[in-house]
PDB file of C-alpha atoms in Angstrom:
ATOM      1  CA  UNK A   1     -27.708  -9.480 -13.588  1.00 60.00           C
ATOM      2  CA  UNK A   2     -27.924 -12.866 -14.435  1.00 67.00           C
ATOM      3  CA  UNK A   3     -27.425 -15.348 -11.109  1.00 81.00           C
ATOM      4  CA  UNK A   4     -24.295 -17.036 -10.744  1.00 92.00           C
ATOM      5  CA  UNK A   5     -23.774 -20.726 -10.596  1.00 93.00           C
ATOM      6  CA  UNK A   6     -20.630 -23.159  -9.478  1.00 94.00           C
ATOM      7  CA  UNK A   7     -20.356 -26.581 -10.554  1.00 95.00           C
ATOM      8  CA  UNK A   8     -24.554 -26.224  -9.077  1.00 93.00           C
ATOM      9  CA  UNK A   9     -24.376 -24.202  -6.065  1.00 94.00           C
ATOM     10  CA  UNK A  10     -25.716 -21.124  -6.464  1.00 94.00           C
ATOM     11  CA  UNK A  11     -24.221 -18.143  -4.610  1.00 94.00           C
ATOM     12  CA  UNK A  12     -26.824 -15.406  -3.440  1.00 92.00           C
ATOM     13  CA  UNK A  13     -27.172 -12.555  -4.737  1.00 91.00           C
ATOM     14  CA  UNK A  14     -27.442 -10.899  -1.385  1.00 92.00           C
ATOM     15  CA  UNK A  15     -23.609 -12.354  -1.331  1.00 93.00           C
ATOM     16  CA  UNK A  16     -22.582 -10.520  -3.565  1.00 92.00           C
ATOM     17  CA  UNK A  17     -24.260  -7.464  -2.439  1.00 92.00           C
ATOM     18  CA  UNK A  18     -22.453  -7.752   0.478  1.00 93.00           C
ATOM     19  CA  UNK A  19     -19.191  -8.567  -0.545  1.00 93.00           C
ATOM     20  CA  UNK A  20     -19.069  -6.228  -3.562  1.00 93.00           C
ATOM     21  CA  UNK A  21     -19.134  -3.285  -0.686  1.00 93.00           C
ATOM     22  CA  UNK A  22     -14.839  -4.588  -0.949  1.00 92.00           C
ATOM     23  CA  UNK A  23     -14.175  -4.307  -4.053  1.00 91.00           C
ATOM     24  CA  UNK A  24     -14.492  -0.147  -5.313  1.00 90.00           C
ATOM     25  CA  UNK A  25     -14.654  -0.400  -8.966  1.00 88.00           C
ATOM     26  CA  UNK A  26     -15.458   2.980 -11.245  1.00 90.00           C
ATOM     27  CA  UNK A  27     -19.234   2.130 -11.363  1.00 90.00           C
ATOM     28  CA  UNK A  28     -21.794  -0.418 -10.208  1.00 91.00           C
ATOM     29  CA  UNK A  29     -21.422  -3.767 -12.896  1.00 90.00           C
ATOM     30  CA  UNK A  30     -17.508  -3.493 -12.080  1.00 91.00           C
ATOM     31  CA  UNK A  31     -17.929  -3.985  -9.201  1.00 91.00           C
ATOM     32  CA  UNK A  32     -21.097  -6.634  -9.551  1.00 92.00           C
ATOM     33  CA  UNK A  33     -17.866  -9.058 -11.131  1.00 90.00           C
ATOM     34  CA  UNK A  34     -15.536  -8.122  -9.135  1.00 91.00           C
ATOM     35  CA  UNK A  35     -17.798  -9.405  -5.997  1.00 92.00           C
ATOM     36  CA  UNK A  36     -19.054 -12.010  -7.797  1.00 93.00           C
ATOM     37  CA  UNK A  37     -15.295 -13.498  -9.317  1.00 93.00           C
ATOM     38  CA  UNK A  38     -14.225 -13.114  -5.741  1.00 93.00           C
ATOM     39  CA  UNK A  39     -16.818 -15.019  -4.400  1.00 94.00           C
ATOM     40  CA  UNK A  40     -16.409 -18.425  -7.037  1.00 94.00           C
ATOM     41  CA  UNK A  41     -12.937 -18.349  -6.669  1.00 94.00           C
ATOM     42  CA  UNK A  42     -13.953 -18.966  -2.565  1.00 93.00           C
ATOM     43  CA  UNK A  43     -16.661 -21.701  -3.681  1.00 94.00           C
ATOM     44  CA  UNK A  44     -14.163 -22.616  -6.259  1.00 95.00           C
ATOM     45  CA  UNK A  45     -11.707 -23.855  -4.075  1.00 95.00           C
ATOM     46  CA  UNK A  46     -13.851 -24.804  -1.214  1.00 94.00           C
ATOM     47  CA  UNK A  47     -15.729 -27.110  -3.204  1.00 95.00           C
ATOM     48  CA  UNK A  48     -11.920 -28.721  -4.173  1.00 95.00           C
ATOM     49  CA  UNK A  49     -11.622 -28.740  -0.633  1.00 94.00           C
ATOM     50  CA  UNK A  50     -14.656 -31.434   0.024  1.00 92.00           C
ATOM     51  CA  UNK A  51     -13.502 -33.440  -2.966  1.00 93.00           C
ATOM     52  CA  UNK A  52     -10.325 -33.771  -0.937  1.00 93.00           C
ATOM     53  CA  UNK A  53     -11.198 -34.588   2.006  1.00 90.00           C
ATOM     54  CA  UNK A  54      -8.831 -31.420   3.064  1.00 85.00           C
ATOM     55  CA  UNK A  55      -8.991 -31.034   6.549  1.00 75.00           C
ATOM     56  CA  UNK A  56      -6.299 -29.969   9.665  1.00 65.00           C
ATOM     57  CA  UNK A  57      -6.487 -30.880  13.378  1.00 58.00           C
ATOM     58  CA  UNK A  58      -9.048 -29.277  14.858  1.00 54.00           C
ATOM     59  CA  UNK A  59      -8.119 -25.951  17.534  1.00 53.00           C
ATOM     60  CA  UNK A  60      -7.856 -26.284  20.921  1.00 52.00           C
ATOM     61  CA  UNK A  61     -11.061 -24.880  21.450  1.00 59.00           C
ATOM     62  CA  UNK A  62     -12.811 -27.707  19.489  1.00 58.00           C
ATOM     63  CA  UNK A  63     -14.624 -25.774  17.074  1.00 66.00           C
ATOM     64  CA  UNK A  64     -13.611 -26.929  13.296  1.00 62.00           C
ATOM     65  CA  UNK A  65     -11.043 -24.442  11.491  1.00 67.00           C
ATOM     66  CA  UNK A  66     -12.994 -22.333   9.219  1.00 83.00           C
ATOM     67  CA  UNK A  67     -12.859 -21.918   5.604  1.00 87.00           C
ATOM     68  CA  UNK A  68      -9.608 -19.286   5.059  1.00 88.00           C
ATOM     69  CA  UNK A  69      -7.637 -22.294   7.058  1.00 89.00           C
ATOM     70  CA  UNK A  70      -8.760 -24.603   4.280  1.00 91.00           C
ATOM     71  CA  UNK A  71      -8.423 -22.849   1.777  1.00 92.00           C
ATOM     72  CA  UNK A  72      -5.270 -21.557   3.012  1.00 91.00           C
ATOM     73  CA  UNK A  73      -4.149 -25.694   3.559  1.00 91.00           C
ATOM     74  CA  UNK A  74      -5.142 -26.591   0.162  1.00 93.00           C
ATOM     75  CA  UNK A  75      -2.568 -23.743  -1.624  1.00 94.00           C
ATOM     76  CA  UNK A  76      -0.119 -25.151   0.324  1.00 92.00           C
ATOM     77  CA  UNK A  77      -1.116 -28.897  -0.328  1.00 92.00           C
ATOM     78  CA  UNK A  78      -1.171 -28.036  -4.836  1.00 94.00           C
ATOM     79  CA  UNK A  79       0.631 -25.170  -4.946  1.00 93.00           C
ATOM     80  CA  UNK A  80       4.028 -26.167  -5.036  1.00 90.00           C
ATOM     81  CA  UNK A  81       6.526 -22.896  -6.350  1.00 91.00           C
ATOM     82  CA  UNK A  82      10.270 -23.651  -6.801  1.00 89.00           C
ATOM     83  CA  UNK A  83      12.951 -21.385  -5.204  1.00 90.00           C
ATOM     84  CA  UNK A  84      15.250 -19.125  -7.101  1.00 92.00           C
ATOM     85  CA  UNK A  85      19.218 -20.056  -6.704  1.00 94.00           C
ATOM     86  CA  UNK A  86      21.255 -17.111  -6.464  1.00 95.00           C
ATOM     87  CA  UNK A  87      21.957 -16.905  -9.736  1.00 95.00           C
ATOM     88  CA  UNK A  88      19.174 -15.406 -10.688  1.00 95.00           C
ATOM     89  CA  UNK A  89      18.795 -13.676  -7.134  1.00 95.00           C
ATOM     90  CA  UNK A  90      20.885 -12.243  -8.319  1.00 95.00           C
ATOM     91  CA  UNK A  91      20.329 -10.563 -12.137  1.00 96.00           C
ATOM     92  CA  UNK A  92      16.742  -9.656  -9.910  1.00 96.00           C
ATOM     93  CA  UNK A  93      18.675  -6.976  -7.803  1.00 96.00           C
ATOM     94  CA  UNK A  94      20.442  -6.091 -11.204  1.00 95.00           C
ATOM     95  CA  UNK A  95      18.207  -5.876 -12.857  1.00 96.00           C
ATOM     96  CA  UNK A  96      15.937  -3.551 -10.185  1.00 94.00           C
ATOM     97  CA  UNK A  97      18.486  -1.820  -8.635  1.00 89.00           C
ATOM     98  CA  UNK A  98      15.707   0.640  -7.569  1.00 86.00           C
ATOM     99  CA  UNK A  99      13.598  -1.953  -5.996  1.00 90.00           C
ATOM    100  CA  UNK A 100      16.428  -2.550  -2.564  1.00 92.00           C
ATOM    101  CA  UNK A 101      17.604   0.142  -1.695  1.00 90.00           C
ATOM    102  CA  UNK A 102      17.656   1.658   1.761  1.00 89.00           C
ATOM    103  CA  UNK A 103      14.776   5.014   2.568  1.00 87.00           C
ATOM    104  CA  UNK A 104      15.547   8.892   1.842  1.00 88.00           C
ATOM    105  CA  UNK A 105      16.555   9.987   5.649  1.00 93.00           C
ATOM    106  CA  UNK A 106      16.247  13.254   6.088  1.00 94.00           C
ATOM    107  CA  UNK A 107      15.482  16.108   8.924  1.00 96.00           C
ATOM    108  CA  UNK A 108      13.148  18.945   9.281  1.00 96.00           C
ATOM    109  CA  UNK A 109      11.402  21.998  10.188  1.00 97.00           C
ATOM    110  CA  UNK A 110       8.109  23.421  10.047  1.00 97.00           C
ATOM    111  CA  UNK A 111       6.057  26.410  11.217  1.00 98.00           C
ATOM    112  CA  UNK A 112       2.352  24.865  10.425  1.00 97.00           C
ATOM    113  CA  UNK A 113      -1.222  27.220  10.867  1.00 97.00           C
ATOM    114  CA  UNK A 114      -4.114  25.812  10.346  1.00 96.00           C
ATOM    115  CA  UNK A 115      -6.806  25.680   7.934  1.00 94.00           C
ATOM    116  CA  UNK A 116     -10.471  23.491   8.175  1.00 88.00           C
ATOM    117  CA  UNK A 117     -10.330  22.016   4.490  1.00 80.00           C
ATOM    118  CA  UNK A 118     -14.183  22.566   3.960  1.00 86.00           C
ATOM    119  CA  UNK A 119     -13.939  27.011   5.008  1.00 91.00           C
ATOM    120  CA  UNK A 120     -11.629  28.775   2.373  1.00 91.00           C
ATOM    121  CA  UNK A 121     -11.575  31.792   5.051  1.00 94.00           C
ATOM    122  CA  UNK A 122     -10.042  30.187   6.887  1.00 93.00           C
ATOM    123  CA  UNK A 123      -7.504  29.017   4.030  1.00 93.00           C
ATOM    124  CA  UNK A 124      -7.275  32.801   2.604  1.00 95.00           C
ATOM    125  CA  UNK A 125      -6.059  33.441   6.875  1.00 96.00           C
ATOM    126  CA  UNK A 126      -3.494  31.224   7.418  1.00 96.00           C
ATOM    127  CA  UNK A 127      -1.756  31.452   3.417  1.00 96.00           C
ATOM    128  CA  UNK A 128      -1.464  35.372   4.912  1.00 96.00           C
ATOM    129  CA  UNK A 129      -0.676  34.264   8.343  1.00 97.00           C
ATOM    130  CA  UNK A 130       1.965  31.750   6.451  1.00 97.00           C
ATOM    131  CA  UNK A 131       3.120  34.404   3.867  1.00 97.00           C
ATOM    132  CA  UNK A 132       3.681  37.854   7.101  1.00 97.00           C
ATOM    133  CA  UNK A 133       6.256  35.177   8.797  1.00 97.00           C
ATOM    134  CA  UNK A 134       7.880  33.663   5.998  1.00 97.00           C
ATOM    135  CA  UNK A 135       8.607  37.468   5.289  1.00 97.00           C
ATOM    136  CA  UNK A 136      10.512  38.183   8.093  1.00 97.00           C
ATOM    137  CA  UNK A 137      12.648  35.339   7.932  1.00 97.00           C
ATOM    138  CA  UNK A 138      13.436  35.696   4.404  1.00 95.00           C
ATOM    139  CA  UNK A 139      15.008  38.955   6.529  1.00 95.00           C
ATOM    140  CA  UNK A 140      15.905  36.236   8.868  1.00 96.00           C
ATOM    141  CA  UNK A 141      16.875  33.225   9.247  1.00 96.00           C
ATOM    142  CA  UNK A 142      17.684  32.888  12.181  1.00 95.00           C
ATOM    143  CA  UNK A 143      14.244  33.486  14.017  1.00 96.00           C
ATOM    144  CA  UNK A 144      13.000  30.648  12.646  1.00 97.00           C
ATOM    145  CA  UNK A 145      13.103  28.589  16.122  1.00 97.00           C
ATOM    146  CA  UNK A 146      11.699  31.217  17.664  1.00 97.00           C
ATOM    147  CA  UNK A 147       9.187  31.960  15.440  1.00 97.00           C
ATOM    148  CA  UNK A 148       7.927  28.866  15.441  1.00 97.00           C
ATOM    149  CA  UNK A 149       7.662  28.657  19.391  1.00 97.00           C
ATOM    150  CA  UNK A 150       5.112  31.883  18.642  1.00 96.00           C
ATOM    151  CA  UNK A 151       3.434  30.811  16.109  1.00 97.00           C
ATOM    152  CA  UNK A 152       3.278  27.356  15.523  1.00 97.00           C
ATOM    153  CA  UNK A 153      -0.034  25.388  16.747  1.00 96.00           C
ATOM    154  CA  UNK A 154       1.912  21.921  16.227  1.00 96.00           C
ATOM    155  CA  UNK A 155       3.101  20.316  19.264  1.00 95.00           C
ATOM    156  CA  UNK A 156       6.861  20.583  17.098  1.00 96.00           C
ATOM    157  CA  UNK A 157       6.766  24.125  18.185  1.00 96.00           C
ATOM    158  CA  UNK A 158       7.559  23.060  21.299  1.00 96.00           C
ATOM    159  CA  UNK A 159      10.669  21.522  19.728  1.00 96.00           C
ATOM    160  CA  UNK A 160      11.135  24.543  17.276  1.00 96.00           C
ATOM    161  CA  UNK A 161       9.279  22.980  14.673  1.00 96.00           C
ATOM    162  CA  UNK A 162      11.897  20.105  14.057  1.00 96.00           C
ATOM    163  CA  UNK A 163       9.851  16.982  13.443  1.00 96.00           C
ATOM    164  CA  UNK A 164      12.938  15.174  14.195  1.00 93.00           C
ATOM    165  CA  UNK A 165      14.232  12.023  11.503  1.00 93.00           C
ATOM    166  CA  UNK A 166      12.251  10.868   9.200  1.00 93.00           C
ATOM    167  CA  UNK A 167      12.165   8.409   5.813  1.00 91.00           C
ATOM    168  CA  UNK A 168       9.691   8.650   2.251  1.00 84.00           C
ATOM    169  CA  UNK A 169       6.046   8.152   3.654  1.00 85.00           C
ATOM    170  CA  UNK A 170       5.621   9.984   6.797  1.00 91.00           C
ATOM    171  CA  UNK A 171       5.126  13.533   6.109  1.00 92.00           C
ATOM    172  CA  UNK A 172       2.199  14.466   3.113  1.00 93.00           C
ATOM    173  CA  UNK A 173       3.220  14.244  -0.880  1.00 93.00           C
ATOM    174  CA  UNK A 174       3.396  17.772  -0.715  1.00 93.00           C
ATOM    175  CA  UNK A 175       5.313  18.240   2.335  1.00 94.00           C
ATOM    176  CA  UNK A 176       7.142  15.796   0.822  1.00 92.00           C
ATOM    177  CA  UNK A 177       8.050  16.880  -2.185  1.00 92.00           C
ATOM    178  CA  UNK A 178       9.717  20.097  -1.147  1.00 94.00           C
ATOM    179  CA  UNK A 179      11.613  18.471   0.887  1.00 92.00           C
ATOM    180  CA  UNK A 180      13.648  16.387  -1.662  1.00 87.00           C
ATOM    181  CA  UNK A 181      14.278  19.461  -3.931  1.00 89.00           C
ATOM    182  CA  UNK A 182      15.738  22.242  -1.103  1.00 91.00           C
ATOM    183  CA  UNK A 183      19.085  21.982  -0.393  1.00 91.00           C
ATOM    184  CA  UNK A 184      19.090  21.524   3.211  1.00 93.00           C
ATOM    185  CA  UNK A 185      19.545  23.931   5.482  1.00 92.00           C
ATOM    186  CA  UNK A 186      16.951  26.315   3.073  1.00 94.00           C
ATOM    187  CA  UNK A 187      13.092  26.991   3.351  1.00 96.00           C
ATOM    188  CA  UNK A 188      10.951  26.588   1.162  1.00 96.00           C
ATOM    189  CA  UNK A 189      10.642  29.554  -0.705  1.00 95.00           C
ATOM    190  CA  UNK A 190       6.502  29.713  -0.856  1.00 96.00           C
ATOM    191  CA  UNK A 191       4.082  29.471   1.697  1.00 96.00           C
ATOM    192  CA  UNK A 192       3.067  25.195   1.619  1.00 96.00           C
ATOM    193  CA  UNK A 193      -0.442  23.899   1.572  1.00 95.00           C
ATOM    194  CA  UNK A 194      -1.666  21.101   2.725  1.00 95.00           C
ATOM    195  CA  UNK A 195      -5.412  19.573   3.318  1.00 93.00           C
ATOM    196  CA  UNK A 196      -3.907  20.864   7.737  1.00 95.00           C
ATOM    197  CA  UNK A 197      -3.168  24.521   6.134  1.00 95.00           C
ATOM    198  CA  UNK A 198      -0.508  26.189   5.649  1.00 97.00           C
ATOM    199  CA  UNK A 199       3.316  25.279   6.425  1.00 97.00           C
ATOM    200  CA  UNK A 200       6.471  27.176   6.254  1.00 97.00           C
ATOM    201  CA  UNK A 201       9.805  24.493   5.728  1.00 97.00           C
ATOM    202  CA  UNK A 202      13.529  24.051   7.146  1.00 97.00           C
ATOM    203  CA  UNK A 203      15.245  21.123   5.907  1.00 95.00           C
ATOM    204  CA  UNK A 204      17.857  20.662   7.495  1.00 95.00           C
ATOM    205  CA  UNK A 205      18.590  17.606   6.571  1.00 93.00           C
ATOM    206  CA  UNK A 206      18.723  15.032   3.793  1.00 92.00           C
ATOM    207  CA  UNK A 207      20.498  11.850   3.303  1.00 90.00           C
ATOM    208  CA  UNK A 208      19.151  10.236  -0.367  1.00 86.00           C
ATOM    209  CA  UNK A 209      18.897   6.671  -0.131  1.00 88.00           C
ATOM    210  CA  UNK A 210      21.272   4.298  -1.184  1.00 91.00           C
ATOM    211  CA  UNK A 211      21.508   0.384  -3.599  1.00 92.00           C
ATOM    212  CA  UNK A 212      22.587  -2.666  -0.927  1.00 93.00           C
ATOM    213  CA  UNK A 213      24.309  -4.522  -1.959  1.00 95.00           C
ATOM    214  CA  UNK A 214      23.771  -7.851  -3.261  1.00 95.00           C
ATOM    215  CA  UNK A 215      24.939  -9.494  -0.624  1.00 94.00           C
ATOM    216  CA  UNK A 216      22.814  -7.388   1.970  1.00 93.00           C
ATOM    217  CA  UNK A 217      19.858  -7.621  -0.231  1.00 94.00           C
ATOM    218  CA  UNK A 218      18.620 -11.091  -0.937  1.00 94.00           C
ATOM    219  CA  UNK A 219      17.552 -11.922   1.737  1.00 94.00           C
ATOM    220  CA  UNK A 220      14.696  -9.312   0.152  1.00 93.00           C
ATOM    221  CA  UNK A 221      15.729 -10.630  -3.295  1.00 95.00           C
ATOM    222  CA  UNK A 222      14.127 -13.872  -2.603  1.00 95.00           C
ATOM    223  CA  UNK A 223      11.127 -12.691  -0.665  1.00 94.00           C
ATOM    224  CA  UNK A 224       9.757 -10.487  -3.816  1.00 94.00           C
ATOM    225  CA  UNK A 225      10.522 -13.373  -6.429  1.00 95.00           C
ATOM    226  CA  UNK A 226       9.357 -16.543  -3.378  1.00 94.00           C
ATOM    227  CA  UNK A 227       5.725 -14.347  -3.171  1.00 93.00           C
ATOM    228  CA  UNK A 228       5.753 -13.384  -7.515  1.00 93.00           C
ATOM    229  CA  UNK A 229       6.596 -18.106  -8.023  1.00 94.00           C
ATOM    230  CA  UNK A 230       3.945 -17.591  -5.524  1.00 93.00           C
ATOM    231  CA  UNK A 231       0.747 -15.496  -6.980  1.00 92.00           C
ATOM    232  CA  UNK A 232       1.836 -17.562 -10.882  1.00 92.00           C
ATOM    233  CA  UNK A 233       1.114 -20.578  -9.998  1.00 93.00           C
ATOM    234  CA  UNK A 234      -2.386 -19.224  -7.942  1.00 93.00           C
ATOM    235  CA  UNK A 235      -2.963 -17.894 -10.813  1.00 91.00           C
ATOM    236  CA  UNK A 236      -2.324 -20.755 -12.682  1.00 92.00           C
ATOM    237  CA  UNK A 237      -4.510 -23.260 -10.606  1.00 94.00           C
ATOM    238  CA  UNK A 238      -7.214 -21.547  -9.971  1.00 93.00           C
ATOM    239  CA  UNK A 239      -7.713 -22.031 -13.749  1.00 91.00           C
ATOM    240  CA  UNK A 240      -7.270 -25.423 -13.672  1.00 93.00           C
ATOM    241  CA  UNK A 241     -10.183 -25.898 -11.074  1.00 94.00           C
ATOM    242  CA  UNK A 242     -12.489 -22.623 -13.547  1.00 92.00           C
ATOM    243  CA  UNK A 243     -11.000 -24.802 -16.783  1.00 91.00           C
ATOM    244  CA  UNK A 244     -13.069 -28.624 -15.680  1.00 92.00           C
ATOM    245  CA  UNK A 245     -15.872 -26.224 -13.698  1.00 93.00           C
ATOM    246  CA  UNK A 246     -19.368 -25.181 -14.647  1.00 93.00           C
ATOM    247  CA  UNK A 247     -19.573 -21.145 -13.623  1.00 92.00           C
ATOM    248  CA  UNK A 248     -23.129 -19.960 -15.313  1.00 91.00           C
ATOM    249  CA  UNK A 249     -24.084 -16.534 -15.297  1.00 88.00           C
ATOM    250  CA  UNK A 250     -20.247 -15.390 -15.283  1.00 86.00           C
ATOM    251  CA  UNK A 251     -16.925 -15.440 -17.194  1.00 79.00           C
ATOM    252  CA  UNK A 252     -14.216 -16.122 -15.033  1.00 70.00           C
ATOM    253  CA  UNK A 253     -10.022 -14.238 -16.529  1.00 63.00           C
ATOM    254  CA  UNK A 254      -7.546 -13.647 -14.966  1.00 47.00           C
ATOM    255  CA  UNK A 255      -8.950 -10.906 -12.597  1.00 45.00           C
ATOM    256  CA  UNK A 256      -8.841 -13.381 -10.230  1.00 51.00           C
ATOM    257  CA  UNK A 257      -5.382 -14.299  -9.661  1.00 45.00           C
ATOM    258  CA  UNK A 258      -5.145 -10.871  -6.595  1.00 44.00           C
ATOM    259  CA  UNK A 259      -8.786 -12.199  -5.060  1.00 46.00           C
ATOM    260  CA  UNK A 260      -6.056 -14.619  -3.218  1.00 48.00           C
ATOM    261  CA  UNK A 261      -3.296 -14.165  -0.306  1.00 45.00           C
TER     262      UNK A 261
END
């Protein structure tokens, strides 16, 4: 691959290779391009820091600020974005209600039969034990607490399998798929396979999230719109820097935007 040069300053191939670890991609060529882009963006910004002679005060330890501090100082000075007024915030809230809801909250209990992800035999053993236990519960759901204490490999066994109050993301997706589908008080009719083994699941309570009223959501809307505006502003600023720079060995495009936080 070609050497990358920004206004006469070469970015060493070794630096690009080291940066690639932070840019997972389907193939090496794409990872190289993303890593090189990140370093070109950094170089453009540092060159602008130097051109504008931006130098925040040294810290209490007497050391000069690091490059990230200088870049953030540059962006704070050069990227100015408008603040959204109440009308704009209200329109965005009204058009995107799903973004401003309280989280789903639920209470559940489970019985875990553990299995190693790399051991098919243990998975089959766990499945058989879960299936047998589920059959007992289908005959008598009231035995859930006793069977959880007796058979579950989870620390929650001491609490009769109860997992406490949870919200979306607290449990693995395979279990949460069933939680949102089951009625309160019901035991899932099939054992659930996860990377931990097989689970018998009971949903004790489920409260779906509700849309926040505008007054409660306004601060969230303001932050969301400010972040969007900032990203657009940074993207435009980077395009200006790239447009007046000489960059050899790499084509810069809109993918620069998410590389600066």
